[in-house]
Amino acid sequence: MNFKELENHIKNNDPLDFGTIFSNSIDLFKKVWLQGFVVVLLTFLTIVPFYILIYIPLLIAGVSDPEMFKSEEMPPEILLPMVILMPLVFLGIMTVSLLLNAAFLRICKNNDQNISLSDSYFYYFKKEYILKSLVLSLIMLGLMLLGMLACGLGIFYLVVPISLIPAFLAFEKELSAMEIVKSSFTLGNKNWLVIFGLIIVMGLVAEMGILLCFVGVFFTAMLAKIPVYFMYKDAVGFSSER
């Protein structure tokens, strides 16, 4: 199914049902909570080097000139490299997070449909997907900047289509990065209120892990990602089922 056919399929399909997706997400979470916990840990471990990268200019300057730390203001020659590195770091973090989220949605599919495949957390860490994820991350950064320029109100609108991008990355191999974004907007615009409601409600439910001495949130965090799988499954379906 090409991009045009996919768009028509989304437009002609039935609207999403809040209750069904919510219930199915809770049921599936009982099967994949451990894999979700592993994804959270892997995300944390893989983005730590990016954060360290920001402080490399500061560390180098501190070693060469320890007196610098006694100054109340950061020298421009240190501040400028850190400012330049920051968007690159954010881009790297978004790219890695997108690939891991796509892998988690693939795990959700395997468990939901009882497919006996290994839980490959780095399944999408391949050249074709990394490049596509990088382009998607650039587009997402651009969209978020535009949303912030609209007094921040645009972010509320964009959070819906942006949340759907990992599903199209995971299950629509033939789509280009721009086609993935367009498909996410098509699905998001048709079911905006339902998807936004699910994002808010499931996000709040996922945060309940904080009640378990704060550590529990690492086990429940990925619950907020599971509805995206069912949004895709119910509204788009998989190529073998269309």
PDB file of C-alpha atoms in Angstrom, residues 1-115:
ATOM      1  CA  MET A   1       0.000   0.000   0.000  1.00  0.00           C
ATOM      2  CA  ASN A   2       1.505   3.301  -1.089  1.00  0.00           C
ATOM      3  CA  PHE A   3       1.221   6.633   0.709  1.00  0.00           C
ATOM      4  CA  LYS A   4      -1.936   7.814  -1.092  1.00  0.00           C
ATOM      5  CA  GLU A   5      -3.719   4.521  -0.502  1.00  0.00           C
ATOM      6  CA  LEU A   6      -2.678   4.601   3.148  1.00  0.00           C
ATOM      7  CA  GLU A   7      -4.066   8.117   3.595  1.00  0.00           C
ATOM      8  CA  ASN A   8      -7.385   7.129   2.010  1.00  0.00           C
ATOM      9  CA  HIS A   9      -7.508   4.033   4.204  1.00  0.00           C
ATOM     10  CA  ILE A  10      -7.057   6.165   7.336  1.00  0.00           C
ATOM     11  CA  LYS A  11      -9.690   8.685   6.235  1.00  0.00           C
ATOM     12  CA  ASN A  12     -12.257   6.001   5.414  1.00  0.00           C
ATOM     13  CA  ASN A  13     -11.686   3.891   8.539  1.00  0.00           C
ATOM     14  CA  ASP A  14     -13.886   4.115  11.627  1.00  0.00           C
ATOM     15  CA  PRO A  15     -13.020   6.690  14.311  1.00  0.00           C
ATOM     16  CA  LEU A  16     -11.024   5.500  17.311  1.00  0.00           C
ATOM     17  CA  ASP A  17     -12.852   4.438  20.472  1.00  0.00           C
ATOM     18  CA  PHE A  18     -11.441   5.834  23.735  1.00  0.00           C
ATOM     19  CA  GLY A  19     -12.742   3.067  26.016  1.00  0.00           C
ATOM     20  CA  THR A  20     -11.595   0.185  23.820  1.00  0.00           C
ATOM     21  CA  ILE A  21      -8.050   1.522  23.450  1.00  0.00           C
ATOM     22  CA  PHE A  22      -7.800   2.334  27.153  1.00  0.00           C
ATOM     23  CA  SER A  23      -8.949  -1.154  28.189  1.00  0.00           C
ATOM     24  CA  ASN A  24      -6.746  -2.942  25.643  1.00  0.00           C
ATOM     25  CA  SER A  25      -3.728  -0.867  26.696  1.00  0.00           C
ATOM     26  CA  ILE A  26      -4.125  -1.872  30.348  1.00  0.00           C
ATOM     27  CA  ASP A  27      -4.445  -5.542  29.370  1.00  0.00           C
ATOM     28  CA  LEU A  28      -1.382  -5.448  27.126  1.00  0.00           C
ATOM     29  CA  PHE A  29       0.653  -3.587  29.751  1.00  0.00           C
ATOM     30  CA  LYS A  30       0.312  -6.645  32.005  1.00  0.00           C
ATOM     31  CA  LYS A  31       2.231  -8.606  29.346  1.00  0.00           C
ATOM     32  CA  VAL A  32       4.925  -6.068  28.436  1.00  0.00           C
ATOM     33  CA  TRP A  33       5.592  -4.141  31.667  1.00  0.00           C
ATOM     34  CA  LEU A  34       9.022  -5.755  32.049  1.00  0.00           C
ATOM     35  CA  GLN A  35      10.024  -4.965  28.463  1.00  0.00           C
ATOM     36  CA  GLY A  36       8.817  -1.414  29.038  1.00  0.00           C
ATOM     37  CA  PHE A  37      11.049  -1.152  32.096  1.00  0.00           C
ATOM     38  CA  VAL A  38      14.029  -2.356  30.031  1.00  0.00           C
ATOM     39  CA  VAL A  39      13.284   0.263  27.357  1.00  0.00           C
ATOM     40  CA  VAL A  40      13.222   3.007  30.007  1.00  0.00           C
ATOM     41  CA  LEU A  41      16.614   1.866  31.310  1.00  0.00           C
ATOM     42  CA  LEU A  42      18.086   1.609  27.814  1.00  0.00           C
ATOM     43  CA  THR A  43      16.786   5.081  26.960  1.00  0.00           C
ATOM     44  CA  PHE A  44      18.406   6.496  30.064  1.00  0.00           C
ATOM     45  CA  LEU A  45      21.726   4.723  29.420  1.00  0.00           C
ATOM     46  CA  THR A  46      21.900   5.721  25.761  1.00  0.00           C
ATOM     47  CA  ILE A  47      21.119   9.423  26.288  1.00  0.00           C
ATOM     48  CA  VAL A  48      23.567   9.943  29.175  1.00  0.00           C
ATOM     49  CA  PRO A  49      26.561  10.235  26.779  1.00  0.00           C
ATOM     50  CA  PHE A  50      24.730  13.003  24.893  1.00  0.00           C
ATOM     51  CA  TYR A  51      24.297  15.015  28.090  1.00  0.00           C
ATOM     52  CA  ILE A  52      27.976  14.485  28.954  1.00  0.00           C
ATOM     53  CA  LEU A  53      28.857  15.831  25.505  1.00  0.00           C
ATOM     54  CA  ILE A  54      27.410  19.240  26.420  1.00  0.00           C
ATOM     55  CA  TYR A  55      29.823  19.608  29.329  1.00  0.00           C
ATOM     56  CA  ILE A  56      32.971  18.501  27.484  1.00  0.00           C
ATOM     57  CA  PRO A  57      34.024  22.112  26.659  1.00  0.00           C
ATOM     58  CA  LEU A  58      33.556  23.040  30.327  1.00  0.00           C
ATOM     59  CA  LEU A  59      35.587  20.048  31.520  1.00  0.00           C
ATOM     60  CA  ILE A  60      38.410  20.742  29.071  1.00  0.00           C
ATOM     61  CA  ALA A  61      38.538  24.388  30.120  1.00  0.00           C
ATOM     62  CA  GLY A  62      38.466  23.426  33.802  1.00  0.00           C
ATOM     63  CA  VAL A  63      41.453  21.114  33.394  1.00  0.00           C
ATOM     64  CA  SER A  64      43.473  23.687  31.462  1.00  0.00           C
ATOM     65  CA  ASP A  65      42.470  26.625  33.675  1.00  0.00           C
ATOM     66  CA  PRO A  66      41.154  25.629  37.152  1.00  0.00           C
ATOM     67  CA  GLU A  67      40.874  29.308  38.123  1.00  0.00           C
ATOM     68  CA  MET A  68      37.976  29.620  35.671  1.00  0.00           C
ATOM     69  CA  PHE A  69      35.609  27.931  38.145  1.00  0.00           C
ATOM     70  CA  LYS A  70      36.154  30.780  40.614  1.00  0.00           C
ATOM     71  CA  SER A  71      34.611  33.247  38.162  1.00  0.00           C
ATOM     72  CA  GLU A  72      30.885  33.977  38.506  1.00  0.00           C
ATOM     73  CA  GLU A  73      30.402  34.260  34.736  1.00  0.00           C
ATOM     74  CA  MET A  74      31.169  31.591  32.152  1.00  0.00           C
ATOM     75  CA  PRO A  75      33.711  32.730  29.525  1.00  0.00           C
ATOM     76  CA  PRO A  76      32.250  33.196  26.009  1.00  0.00           C
ATOM     77  CA  GLU A  77      34.760  30.736  24.530  1.00  0.00           C
ATOM     78  CA  ILE A  78      33.190  28.033  26.732  1.00  0.00           C
ATOM     79  CA  LEU A  79      29.568  29.142  26.521  1.00  0.00           C
ATOM     80  CA  LEU A  80      29.511  29.290  22.709  1.00  0.00           C
ATOM     81  CA  PRO A  81      30.545  25.637  22.102  1.00  0.00           C
ATOM     82  CA  MET A  82      27.994  24.500  24.701  1.00  0.00           C
ATOM     83  CA  VAL A  83      25.241  26.486  22.965  1.00  0.00           C
ATOM     84  CA  ILE A  84      26.255  25.022  19.586  1.00  0.00           C
ATOM     85  CA  LEU A  85      26.328  21.485  20.970  1.00  0.00           C
ATOM     86  CA  MET A  86      22.938  21.720  22.687  1.00  0.00           C
ATOM     87  CA  PRO A  87      20.664  21.384  19.611  1.00  0.00           C
ATOM     88  CA  LEU A  88      22.878  18.566  18.305  1.00  0.00           C
ATOM     89  CA  VAL A  89      22.526  16.795  21.647  1.00  0.00           C
ATOM     90  CA  PHE A  90      18.745  17.217  21.620  1.00  0.00           C
ATOM     91  CA  LEU A  91      18.666  15.853  18.074  1.00  0.00           C
ATOM     92  CA  GLY A  92      20.693  12.801  19.127  1.00  0.00           C
ATOM     93  CA  ILE A  93      18.451  12.157  22.138  1.00  0.00           C
ATOM     94  CA  MET A  94      15.291  12.413  20.026  1.00  0.00           C
ATOM     95  CA  THR A  95      16.723  10.071  17.383  1.00  0.00           C
ATOM     96  CA  VAL A  96      17.652   7.377  19.910  1.00  0.00           C
ATOM     97  CA  SER A  97      14.358   7.732  21.811  1.00  0.00           C
ATOM     98  CA  LEU A  98      12.384   7.405  18.572  1.00  0.00           C
ATOM     99  CA  LEU A  99      14.183   4.192  17.614  1.00  0.00           C
ATOM    100  CA  LEU A 100      13.678   2.652  21.072  1.00  0.00           C
ATOM    101  CA  ASN A 101       9.996   3.650  21.116  1.00  0.00           C
ATOM    102  CA  ALA A 102       9.526   2.018  17.715  1.00  0.00           C
ATOM    103  CA  ALA A 103      11.163  -1.160  19.054  1.00  0.00           C
ATOM    104  CA  PHE A 104       8.819  -1.136  22.053  1.00  0.00           C
ATOM    105  CA  LEU A 105       5.771  -0.848  19.781  1.00  0.00           C
ATOM    106  CA  ARG A 106       7.069  -3.823  17.791  1.00  0.00           C
ATOM    107  CA  ILE A 107       7.337  -5.758  21.058  1.00  0.00           C
ATOM    108  CA  CYS A 108       3.759  -4.723  21.862  1.00  0.00           C
ATOM    109  CA  LYS A 109       2.603  -6.095  18.506  1.00  0.00           C
ATOM    110  CA  ASN A 110       4.409  -9.398  19.027  1.00  0.00           C
ATOM    111  CA  ASN A 111       2.854  -9.876  22.457  1.00  0.00           C
ATOM    112  CA  ASP A 112      -0.603  -8.716  21.401  1.00  0.00           C
ATOM    113  CA  GLN A 113      -0.693 -11.071  18.428  1.00  0.00           C
ATOM    114  CA  ASN A 114       1.203 -13.902  20.157  1.00  0.00           C
ATOM    115  CA  ILE A 115       4.061 -13.781  17.658  1.00  0.00           C
TER     116      ILE A 115
END
